[in-house]
Amino acid sequence: MFDREIPARVRALPGTVCLWLENLKTGETVRVNPDAPVIAASVIKLAVLLEAFRRFDDGTLDPNETCAVRPEDKVPSCGALTYLHDGLEVTLRDLATLMIILSDNTATNILIDRLGIENVNRTLDAYDLTGMRLRRKMFDSEAAARGLQNTVTAEGVARFFRLLYEGRLVSKTASEDMLRTLLDQRLNGKMPFYLHSAGIRVAHKTGEDDGVTHDAGIILAKEPLIAVFLSGDTDVPACERVIQDVCRTFIPER
């Protein structure tokens, strides 16, 4: 059973803070603002991952296809490709990996160009993931100035992870491959902060922006659960402490 104080702690945070907790064994759920859309930040990379694996799975895209990273592809912040030499050749599968485990923005944008925004959203609709919407590439300041923002809801992201856990995103094989990639996440300062030292694995994706901090995924505890924490216009350090503390309650007592 989830700690009864969890919703109160989330609601006490400033801004819009959204929560979805779901025990995948019992079906018990805790929800706070589950359908409120918030700026997605890097959580939208889950949508790009889904479309890439759909194309890998149906054979319309070769995961071993290589592309050279051009200077004009490079955007700031998260990841590695921006800081490596121009002309570096990487496979599409490598791009998908970097996009998730290092939240690489350059890798993400190259994939979006290759996949197409409309195709990503069409696939989201096909899986009834309408709470997730890709509208622009990462660090596209011109599009952002026009009001175009990628958005997600806690309910939509929770559905993504439920379908993934059940092996129903694209195919069982593709779901397992995406899950393994998410388990390789290197950015582990939020949900896994206490869980990893307790030997509990977390398949998850983070996101950050001004006043925004997200973490969402599957916590592979004794009773696996989906945990989605999203926020907007919040106190980021305070919100991240709540994420860490809530997830700490999922560690079994000795």
PDB file of C-alpha atoms in Angstrom:
ATOM      1  CA  MET A   1       0.000   0.000   0.000  1.00  0.00           C
ATOM      2  CA  PHE A   2       1.256   3.496  -0.837  1.00  0.00           C
ATOM      3  CA  ASP A   3       2.018   5.912   1.981  1.00  0.00           C
ATOM      4  CA  ARG A   4      -1.116   7.995   2.608  1.00  0.00           C
ATOM      5  CA  GLU A   5       0.955  11.154   3.013  1.00  0.00           C
ATOM      6  CA  ILE A   6       2.287  11.067  -0.562  1.00  0.00           C
ATOM      7  CA  PRO A   7      -0.525  13.060  -2.259  1.00  0.00           C
ATOM      8  CA  ALA A   8      -0.369  15.764   0.420  1.00  0.00           C
ATOM      9  CA  ARG A   9       3.401  16.169  -0.020  1.00  0.00           C
ATOM     10  CA  VAL A  10       2.986  16.514  -3.780  1.00  0.00           C
ATOM     11  CA  ARG A  11       0.097  18.994  -3.521  1.00  0.00           C
ATOM     12  CA  ALA A  12       2.097  21.131  -1.078  1.00  0.00           C
ATOM     13  CA  LEU A  13       4.699  21.890  -3.758  1.00  0.00           C
ATOM     14  CA  PRO A  14       4.356  25.164  -5.709  1.00  0.00           C
ATOM     15  CA  GLY A  15       3.293  25.239  -9.347  1.00  0.00           C
ATOM     16  CA  THR A  16       1.680  22.380 -11.208  1.00  0.00           C
ATOM     17  CA  VAL A  17       2.935  19.052  -9.890  1.00  0.00           C
ATOM     18  CA  CYS A  18       1.541  15.818 -11.304  1.00  0.00           C
ATOM     19  CA  LEU A  19       1.828  12.311  -9.924  1.00  0.00           C
ATOM     20  CA  TRP A  20       0.875   8.825 -11.044  1.00  0.00           C
ATOM     21  CA  LEU A  21       1.792   5.799  -8.946  1.00  0.00           C
ATOM     22  CA  GLU A  22       0.503   2.394  -9.991  1.00  0.00           C
ATOM     23  CA  ASN A  23       1.246  -0.963  -8.405  1.00  0.00           C
ATOM     24  CA  LEU A  24       1.497  -3.320 -11.373  1.00  0.00           C
ATOM     25  CA  LYS A  25       0.658  -6.337  -9.212  1.00  0.00           C
ATOM     26  CA  THR A  26      -2.380  -5.066  -7.309  1.00  0.00           C
ATOM     27  CA  GLY A  27      -3.568  -2.240  -9.590  1.00  0.00           C
ATOM     28  CA  GLU A  28      -3.601   0.263  -6.711  1.00  0.00           C
ATOM     29  CA  THR A  29      -3.086   3.814  -7.982  1.00  0.00           C
ATOM     30  CA  VAL A  30      -2.381   7.251  -6.544  1.00  0.00           C
ATOM     31  CA  ARG A  31      -3.016  10.229  -8.802  1.00  0.00           C
ATOM     32  CA  VAL A  32      -2.511  13.973  -8.500  1.00  0.00           C
ATOM     33  CA  ASN A  33      -3.328  16.182 -11.515  1.00  0.00           C
ATOM     34  CA  PRO A  34      -3.086  13.145 -13.838  1.00  0.00           C
ATOM     35  CA  ASP A  35      -4.416  14.865 -16.963  1.00  0.00           C
ATOM     36  CA  ALA A  36      -2.764  18.283 -16.570  1.00  0.00           C
ATOM     37  CA  PRO A  37      -0.461  18.966 -19.553  1.00  0.00           C
ATOM     38  CA  VAL A  38       3.008  20.244 -18.659  1.00  0.00           C
ATOM     39  CA  ILE A  39       6.063  21.177 -20.704  1.00  0.00           C
ATOM     40  CA  ALA A  40       7.631  17.830 -21.503  1.00  0.00           C
ATOM     41  CA  ALA A  41      11.330  18.739 -21.506  1.00  0.00           C
ATOM     42  CA  SER A  42      13.270  15.524 -22.170  1.00  0.00           C
ATOM     43  CA  VAL A  43      10.433  13.162 -21.251  1.00  0.00           C
ATOM     44  CA  ILE A  44       9.162  13.689 -24.823  1.00  0.00           C
ATOM     45  CA  LYS A  45      12.144  11.592 -25.932  1.00  0.00           C
ATOM     46  CA  LEU A  46      10.054   8.560 -24.992  1.00  0.00           C
ATOM     47  CA  ALA A  47       7.795   9.384 -27.934  1.00  0.00           C
ATOM     48  CA  VAL A  48      10.768   9.571 -30.304  1.00  0.00           C
ATOM     49  CA  LEU A  49      12.060   6.248 -28.931  1.00  0.00           C
ATOM     50  CA  LEU A  50       8.700   4.629 -29.635  1.00  0.00           C
ATOM     51  CA  GLU A  51       8.590   5.786 -33.250  1.00  0.00           C
ATOM     52  CA  ALA A  52      12.207   4.753 -33.861  1.00  0.00           C
ATOM     53  CA  PHE A  53      11.528   1.238 -32.584  1.00  0.00           C
ATOM     54  CA  ARG A  54       8.296   0.998 -34.532  1.00  0.00           C
ATOM     55  CA  ARG A  55      10.284   1.692 -37.697  1.00  0.00           C
ATOM     56  CA  PHE A  56      13.103  -0.658 -36.696  1.00  0.00           C
ATOM     57  CA  ASP A  57      10.549  -3.385 -36.014  1.00  0.00           C
ATOM     58  CA  ASP A  58       8.604  -3.082 -39.277  1.00  0.00           C
ATOM     59  CA  GLY A  59      11.767  -2.898 -41.360  1.00  0.00           C
ATOM     60  CA  THR A  60      11.229   0.602 -42.763  1.00  0.00           C
ATOM     61  CA  LEU A  61      14.298   1.873 -40.910  1.00  0.00           C
ATOM     62  CA  ASP A  62      17.606   0.084 -40.463  1.00  0.00           C
ATOM     63  CA  PRO A  63      18.944   0.507 -36.912  1.00  0.00           C
ATOM     64  CA  ASN A  64      22.457   0.052 -38.315  1.00  0.00           C
ATOM     65  CA  GLU A  65      22.096   2.922 -40.787  1.00  0.00           C
ATOM     66  CA  THR A  66      24.807   5.478 -40.059  1.00  0.00           C
ATOM     67  CA  CYS A  67      24.756   9.248 -40.228  1.00  0.00           C
ATOM     68  CA  ALA A  68      27.494  11.821 -39.772  1.00  0.00           C
ATOM     69  CA  VAL A  69      26.985  14.435 -37.058  1.00  0.00           C
ATOM     70  CA  ARG A  70      27.229  17.863 -38.687  1.00  0.00           C
ATOM     71  CA  PRO A  71      28.063  21.147 -36.940  1.00  0.00           C
ATOM     72  CA  GLU A  72      24.528  22.401 -37.646  1.00  0.00           C
ATOM     73  CA  ASP A  73      23.067  19.360 -35.860  1.00  0.00           C
ATOM     74  CA  LYS A  74      24.675  20.249 -32.566  1.00  0.00           C
ATOM     75  CA  VAL A  75      22.589  21.853 -29.805  1.00  0.00           C
ATOM     76  CA  PRO A  76      23.494  22.712 -26.209  1.00  0.00           C
ATOM     77  CA  SER A  77      23.220  20.943 -22.919  1.00  0.00           C
ATOM     78  CA  CYS A  78      22.671  17.250 -22.281  1.00  0.00           C
ATOM     79  CA  GLY A  79      24.547  14.473 -23.994  1.00  0.00           C
ATOM     80  CA  ALA A  80      27.874  13.804 -25.655  1.00  0.00           C
ATOM     81  CA  LEU A  81      27.600  14.323 -29.410  1.00  0.00           C
ATOM     82  CA  THR A  82      27.760  18.127 -29.235  1.00  0.00           C
ATOM     83  CA  TYR A  83      31.231  17.870 -27.705  1.00  0.00           C
ATOM     84  CA  LEU A  84      32.675  15.308 -30.127  1.00  0.00           C
ATOM     85  CA  HIS A  85      34.305  15.904 -33.498  1.00  0.00           C
ATOM     86  CA  ASP A  86      32.294  16.989 -36.533  1.00  0.00           C
ATOM     87  CA  GLY A  87      31.597  14.182 -38.971  1.00  0.00           C
ATOM     88  CA  LEU A  88      31.440  11.476 -36.295  1.00  0.00           C
ATOM     89  CA  GLU A  89      29.389   8.585 -37.702  1.00  0.00           C
ATOM     90  CA  VAL A  90      26.805   6.958 -35.460  1.00  0.00           C
ATOM     91  CA  THR A  91      24.058   4.439 -36.116  1.00  0.00           C
ATOM     92  CA  LEU A  92      20.385   5.238 -35.648  1.00  0.00           C
ATOM     93  CA  ARG A  93      20.311   2.691 -32.824  1.00  0.00           C
ATOM     94  CA  ASP A  94      23.236   4.496 -31.183  1.00  0.00           C
ATOM     95  CA  LEU A  95      21.317   7.763 -31.458  1.00  0.00           C
ATOM     96  CA  ALA A  96      18.310   6.201 -29.719  1.00  0.00           C
ATOM     97  CA  THR A  97      20.544   4.920 -26.923  1.00  0.00           C
ATOM     98  CA  LEU A  98      22.270   8.274 -26.397  1.00  0.00           C
ATOM     99  CA  MET A  99      18.911  10.070 -26.483  1.00  0.00           C
ATOM    100  CA  ILE A 100      17.719   8.005 -23.514  1.00  0.00           C
ATOM    101  CA  ILE A 101      20.697   7.172 -21.311  1.00  0.00           C
ATOM    102  CA  LEU A 102      22.433  10.574 -21.609  1.00  0.00           C
ATOM    103  CA  SER A 103      19.365  12.552 -22.731  1.00  0.00           C
ATOM    104  CA  ASP A 104      21.432  13.656 -25.745  1.00  0.00           C
ATOM    105  CA  ASN A 105      19.656  16.573 -27.441  1.00  0.00           C
ATOM    106  CA  THR A 106      21.702  16.407 -30.630  1.00  0.00           C
ATOM    107  CA  ALA A 107      20.923  12.714 -31.024  1.00  0.00           C
ATOM    108  CA  THR A 108      17.251  13.474 -30.429  1.00  0.00           C
ATOM    109  CA  ASN A 109      17.078  16.154 -33.110  1.00  0.00           C
ATOM    110  CA  ILE A 110      18.820  13.988 -35.699  1.00  0.00           C
ATOM    111  CA  LEU A 111      16.282  11.251 -34.997  1.00  0.00           C
ATOM    112  CA  ILE A 112      13.344  13.657 -35.180  1.00  0.00           C
ATOM    113  CA  ASP A 113      14.555  14.859 -38.593  1.00  0.00           C
ATOM    114  CA  ARG A 114      14.838  11.259 -39.759  1.00  0.00           C
ATOM    115  CA  LEU A 115      11.484  10.118 -38.337  1.00  0.00           C
ATOM    116  CA  GLY A 116       9.271  13.180 -38.810  1.00  0.00           C
ATOM    117  CA  ILE A 117       7.210  14.956 -36.151  1.00  0.00           C
ATOM    118  CA  GLU A 118       3.920  13.961 -37.790  1.00  0.00           C
ATOM    119  CA  ASN A 119       4.909  10.292 -37.786  1.00  0.00           C
ATOM    120  CA  VAL A 120       5.847  10.416 -34.103  1.00  0.00           C
ATOM    121  CA  ASN A 121       2.446  11.880 -33.202  1.00  0.00           C
ATOM    122  CA  ARG A 122       0.594   9.451 -35.444  1.00  0.00           C
ATOM    123  CA  THR A 123       2.192   6.562 -33.576  1.00  0.00           C
ATOM    124  CA  LEU A 124       1.344   8.152 -30.222  1.00  0.00           C
ATOM    125  CA  ASP A 125      -2.280   8.314 -31.350  1.00  0.00           C
ATOM    126  CA  ALA A 126      -2.201   4.686 -32.458  1.00  0.00           C
ATOM    127  CA  TYR A 127      -1.334   3.651 -28.901  1.00  0.00           C
ATOM    128  CA  ASP A 128      -3.823   6.104 -27.364  1.00  0.00           C
ATOM    129  CA  LEU A 129      -0.949   8.140 -25.928  1.00  0.00           C
ATOM    130  CA  THR A 130      -2.751  11.384 -26.657  1.00  0.00           C
ATOM    131  CA  GLY A 131      -1.427  12.955 -23.465  1.00  0.00           C
ATOM    132  CA  MET A 132       2.022  13.042 -25.108  1.00  0.00           C
ATOM    133  CA  ARG A 133       2.620  15.426 -28.016  1.00  0.00           C
ATOM    134  CA  LEU A 134       5.769  16.315 -29.984  1.00  0.00           C
ATOM    135  CA  ARG A 135       5.574  19.766 -31.593  1.00  0.00           C
ATOM    136  CA  ARG A 136       9.188  20.834 -32.061  1.00  0.00           C
ATOM    137  CA  LYS A 137      12.797  19.740 -31.805  1.00  0.00           C
ATOM    138  CA  MET A 138      14.962  20.315 -28.747  1.00  0.00           C
ATOM    139  CA  PHE A 139      16.344  23.852 -28.358  1.00  0.00           C
ATOM    140  CA  ASP A 140      14.234  25.196 -31.243  1.00  0.00           C
ATOM    141  CA  SER A 141      13.964  28.720 -29.855  1.00  0.00           C
ATOM    142  CA  GLU A 142      12.104  30.014 -32.905  1.00  0.00           C
ATOM    143  CA  ALA A 143       9.343  27.435 -32.542  1.00  0.00           C
ATOM    144  CA  ALA A 144       9.220  28.004 -28.784  1.00  0.00           C
ATOM    145  CA  ALA A 145       8.787  31.747 -29.373  1.00  0.00           C
ATOM    146  CA  ARG A 146       5.729  30.889 -31.485  1.00  0.00           C
ATOM    147  CA  GLY A 147       4.284  29.016 -28.518  1.00  0.00           C
ATOM    148  CA  LEU A 148       5.068  25.514 -29.757  1.00  0.00           C
ATOM    149  CA  GLN A 149       5.841  23.304 -26.773  1.00  0.00           C
ATOM    150  CA  ASN A 150       6.165  19.560 -26.380  1.00  0.00           C
ATOM    151  CA  THR A 151       3.745  18.429 -23.673  1.00  0.00           C
ATOM    152  CA  VAL A 152       2.992  15.353 -21.595  1.00  0.00           C
ATOM    153  CA  THR A 153       0.512  14.304 -18.929  1.00  0.00           C
ATOM    154  CA  ALA A 154       1.109  11.925 -16.046  1.00  0.00           C
ATOM    155  CA  GLU A 155      -1.670   9.665 -17.318  1.00  0.00           C
ATOM    156  CA  GLY A 156      -0.190   9.522 -20.823  1.00  0.00           C
ATOM    157  CA  VAL A 157       3.315   8.760 -19.614  1.00  0.00           C
ATOM    158  CA  ALA A 158       1.972   6.121 -17.219  1.00  0.00           C
ATOM    159  CA  ARG A 159       0.165   4.427 -20.096  1.00  0.00           C
ATOM    160  CA  PHE A 160       3.422   4.412 -22.102  1.00  0.00           C
ATOM    161  CA  PHE A 161       5.198   2.552 -19.319  1.00  0.00           C
ATOM    162  CA  ARG A 162       2.296   0.181 -18.674  1.00  0.00           C
ATOM    163  CA  LEU A 163       2.223  -0.890 -22.323  1.00  0.00           C
ATOM    164  CA  LEU A 164       6.008  -1.196 -22.270  1.00  0.00           C
ATOM    165  CA  TYR A 165       5.953  -3.400 -19.166  1.00  0.00           C
ATOM    166  CA  GLU A 166       3.262  -5.590 -20.714  1.00  0.00           C
ATOM    167  CA  GLY A 167       5.268  -5.978 -23.943  1.00  0.00           C
ATOM    168  CA  ARG A 168       2.602  -4.209 -25.995  1.00  0.00           C
ATOM    169  CA  LEU A 169       4.587  -1.257 -27.361  1.00  0.00           C
ATOM    170  CA  VAL A 170       5.386  -2.192 -30.984  1.00  0.00           C
ATOM    171  CA  SER A 171       6.145  -5.858 -30.175  1.00  0.00           C
ATOM    172  CA  LYS A 172       7.326  -7.960 -27.260  1.00  0.00           C
ATOM    173  CA  THR A 173      10.888  -7.907 -28.603  1.00  0.00           C
ATOM    174  CA  ALA A 174      10.868  -4.151 -29.200  1.00  0.00           C
ATOM    175  CA  SER A 175       9.355  -3.529 -25.755  1.00  0.00           C
ATOM    176  CA  GLU A 176      12.081  -5.600 -24.109  1.00  0.00           C
ATOM    177  CA  ASP A 177      14.783  -3.734 -26.046  1.00  0.00           C
ATOM    178  CA  MET A 178      13.371  -0.320 -25.101  1.00  0.00           C
ATOM    179  CA  LEU A 179      13.088  -1.431 -21.472  1.00  0.00           C
ATOM    180  CA  ARG A 180      16.746  -2.509 -21.428  1.00  0.00           C
ATOM    181  CA  THR A 181      17.753   0.882 -22.814  1.00  0.00           C
ATOM    182  CA  LEU A 182      15.768   2.703 -20.127  1.00  0.00           C
ATOM    183  CA  LEU A 183      17.399   0.533 -17.456  1.00  0.00           C
ATOM    184  CA  ASP A 184      20.787   1.802 -18.675  1.00  0.00           C
ATOM    185  CA  GLN A 185      19.842   5.381 -17.718  1.00  0.00           C
ATOM    186  CA  ARG A 186      22.864   7.350 -16.460  1.00  0.00           C
ATOM    187  CA  LEU A 187      20.914  10.288 -14.962  1.00  0.00           C
ATOM    188  CA  ASN A 188      19.895   8.795 -11.636  1.00  0.00           C
ATOM    189  CA  GLY A 189      19.632  11.604  -9.112  1.00  0.00           C
ATOM    190  CA  LYS A 190      15.850  11.555  -8.673  1.00  0.00           C
ATOM    191  CA  MET A 191      13.743   8.361  -8.501  1.00  0.00           C
ATOM    192  CA  PRO A 192      16.747   5.990  -8.175  1.00  0.00           C
ATOM    193  CA  PHE A 193      18.573   8.181  -5.636  1.00  0.00           C
ATOM    194  CA  TYR A 194      17.915   5.759  -2.753  1.00  0.00           C
ATOM    195  CA  LEU A 195      16.613   2.819  -4.770  1.00  0.00           C
ATOM    196  CA  HIS A 196      19.832   1.869  -6.557  1.00  0.00           C
ATOM    197  CA  SER A 197      21.766   1.488  -3.313  1.00  0.00           C
ATOM    198  CA  ALA A 198      19.001  -0.866  -2.153  1.00  0.00           C
ATOM    199  CA  GLY A 199      19.464  -2.991  -5.273  1.00  0.00           C
ATOM    200  CA  ILE A 200      16.204  -1.867  -6.907  1.00  0.00           C
ATOM    201  CA  ARG A 201      16.479  -1.206 -10.643  1.00  0.00           C
ATOM    202  CA  VAL A 202      14.615   1.630 -12.346  1.00  0.00           C
ATOM    203  CA  ALA A 203      13.829   1.930 -16.078  1.00  0.00           C
ATOM    204  CA  HIS A 204      13.154   5.648 -16.433  1.00  0.00           C
ATOM    205  CA  LYS A 205      13.497   8.963 -18.224  1.00  0.00           C
ATOM    206  CA  THR A 206      14.148  12.359 -16.653  1.00  0.00           C
ATOM    207  CA  GLY A 207      13.473  15.893 -17.864  1.00  0.00           C
ATOM    208  CA  GLU A 208      14.555  19.350 -16.765  1.00  0.00           C
ATOM    209  CA  ASP A 209      13.926  22.974 -17.724  1.00  0.00           C
ATOM    210  CA  ASP A 210      13.461  26.267 -15.899  1.00  0.00           C
ATOM    211  CA  GLY A 211      11.025  25.517 -13.082  1.00  0.00           C
ATOM    212  CA  VAL A 212      10.566  22.008 -14.466  1.00  0.00           C
ATOM    213  CA  THR A 213      11.782  18.669 -13.151  1.00  0.00           C
ATOM    214  CA  HIS A 214      10.434  15.280 -14.212  1.00  0.00           C
ATOM    215  CA  ASP A 215      11.198  11.630 -13.655  1.00  0.00           C
ATOM    216  CA  ALA A 216       9.055   8.750 -14.855  1.00  0.00           C
ATOM    217  CA  GLY A 217       9.405   5.023 -15.319  1.00  0.00           C
ATOM    218  CA  ILE A 218       9.079   1.523 -13.950  1.00  0.00           C
ATOM    219  CA  ILE A 219      10.487   0.708 -10.518  1.00  0.00           C
ATOM    220  CA  LEU A 220      11.347  -2.988 -10.447  1.00  0.00           C
ATOM    221  CA  ALA A 221      10.707  -3.515  -6.751  1.00  0.00           C
ATOM    222  CA  LYS A 222       9.310  -6.749  -5.288  1.00  0.00           C
ATOM    223  CA  GLU A 223       5.941  -5.449  -6.462  1.00  0.00           C
ATOM    224  CA  PRO A 224       6.819  -3.518  -9.662  1.00  0.00           C
ATOM    225  CA  LEU A 225       5.238  -0.121 -10.039  1.00  0.00           C
ATOM    226  CA  ILE A 226       4.913   2.752 -12.435  1.00  0.00           C
ATOM    227  CA  ALA A 227       5.966   6.104 -11.015  1.00  0.00           C
ATOM    228  CA  VAL A 228       5.475   9.377 -12.886  1.00  0.00           C
ATOM    229  CA  PHE A 229       6.489  12.717 -11.399  1.00  0.00           C
ATOM    230  CA  LEU A 230       5.961  15.802 -13.588  1.00  0.00           C
ATOM    231  CA  SER A 231       6.089  19.480 -12.684  1.00  0.00           C
ATOM    232  CA  GLY A 232       5.895  23.012 -13.998  1.00  0.00           C
ATOM    233  CA  ASP A 233       6.685  26.386 -12.381  1.00  0.00           C
ATOM    234  CA  THR A 234       7.829  24.568  -9.285  1.00  0.00           C
ATOM    235  CA  ASP A 235      10.638  24.806  -6.759  1.00  0.00           C
ATOM    236  CA  VAL A 236      12.974  22.331  -8.467  1.00  0.00           C
ATOM    237  CA  PRO A 237      15.190  21.362  -5.488  1.00  0.00           C
ATOM    238  CA  ALA A 238      12.151  20.910  -3.229  1.00  0.00           C
ATOM    239  CA  CYS A 239      10.349  18.864  -5.852  1.00  0.00           C
ATOM    240  CA  GLU A 240      13.351  16.611  -6.394  1.00  0.00           C
ATOM    241  CA  ARG A 241      13.619  15.988  -2.659  1.00  0.00           C
ATOM    242  CA  VAL A 242       9.982  14.885  -2.643  1.00  0.00           C
ATOM    243  CA  ILE A 243      10.641  12.551  -5.589  1.00  0.00           C
ATOM    244  CA  GLN A 244      13.589  11.004  -3.751  1.00  0.00           C
ATOM    245  CA  ASP A 245      11.679  10.682  -0.472  1.00  0.00           C
ATOM    246  CA  VAL A 246       8.550   9.193  -2.050  1.00  0.00           C
ATOM    247  CA  CYS A 247      10.589   6.593  -3.912  1.00  0.00           C
ATOM    248  CA  ARG A 248      12.485   5.776  -0.730  1.00  0.00           C
ATOM    249  CA  THR A 249       9.190   4.443   0.690  1.00  0.00           C
ATOM    250  CA  PHE A 250       9.285   1.678  -1.918  1.00  0.00           C
ATOM    251  CA  ILE A 251      12.331   0.086  -0.271  1.00  0.00           C
ATOM    252  CA  PRO A 252      11.131  -2.918   1.776  1.00  0.00           C
ATOM    253  CA  GLU A 253      11.769  -2.740   5.480  1.00  0.00           C
ATOM    254  CA  ARG A 254      14.409  -5.162   6.694  1.00  0.00           C
TER     255      ARG A 254
END
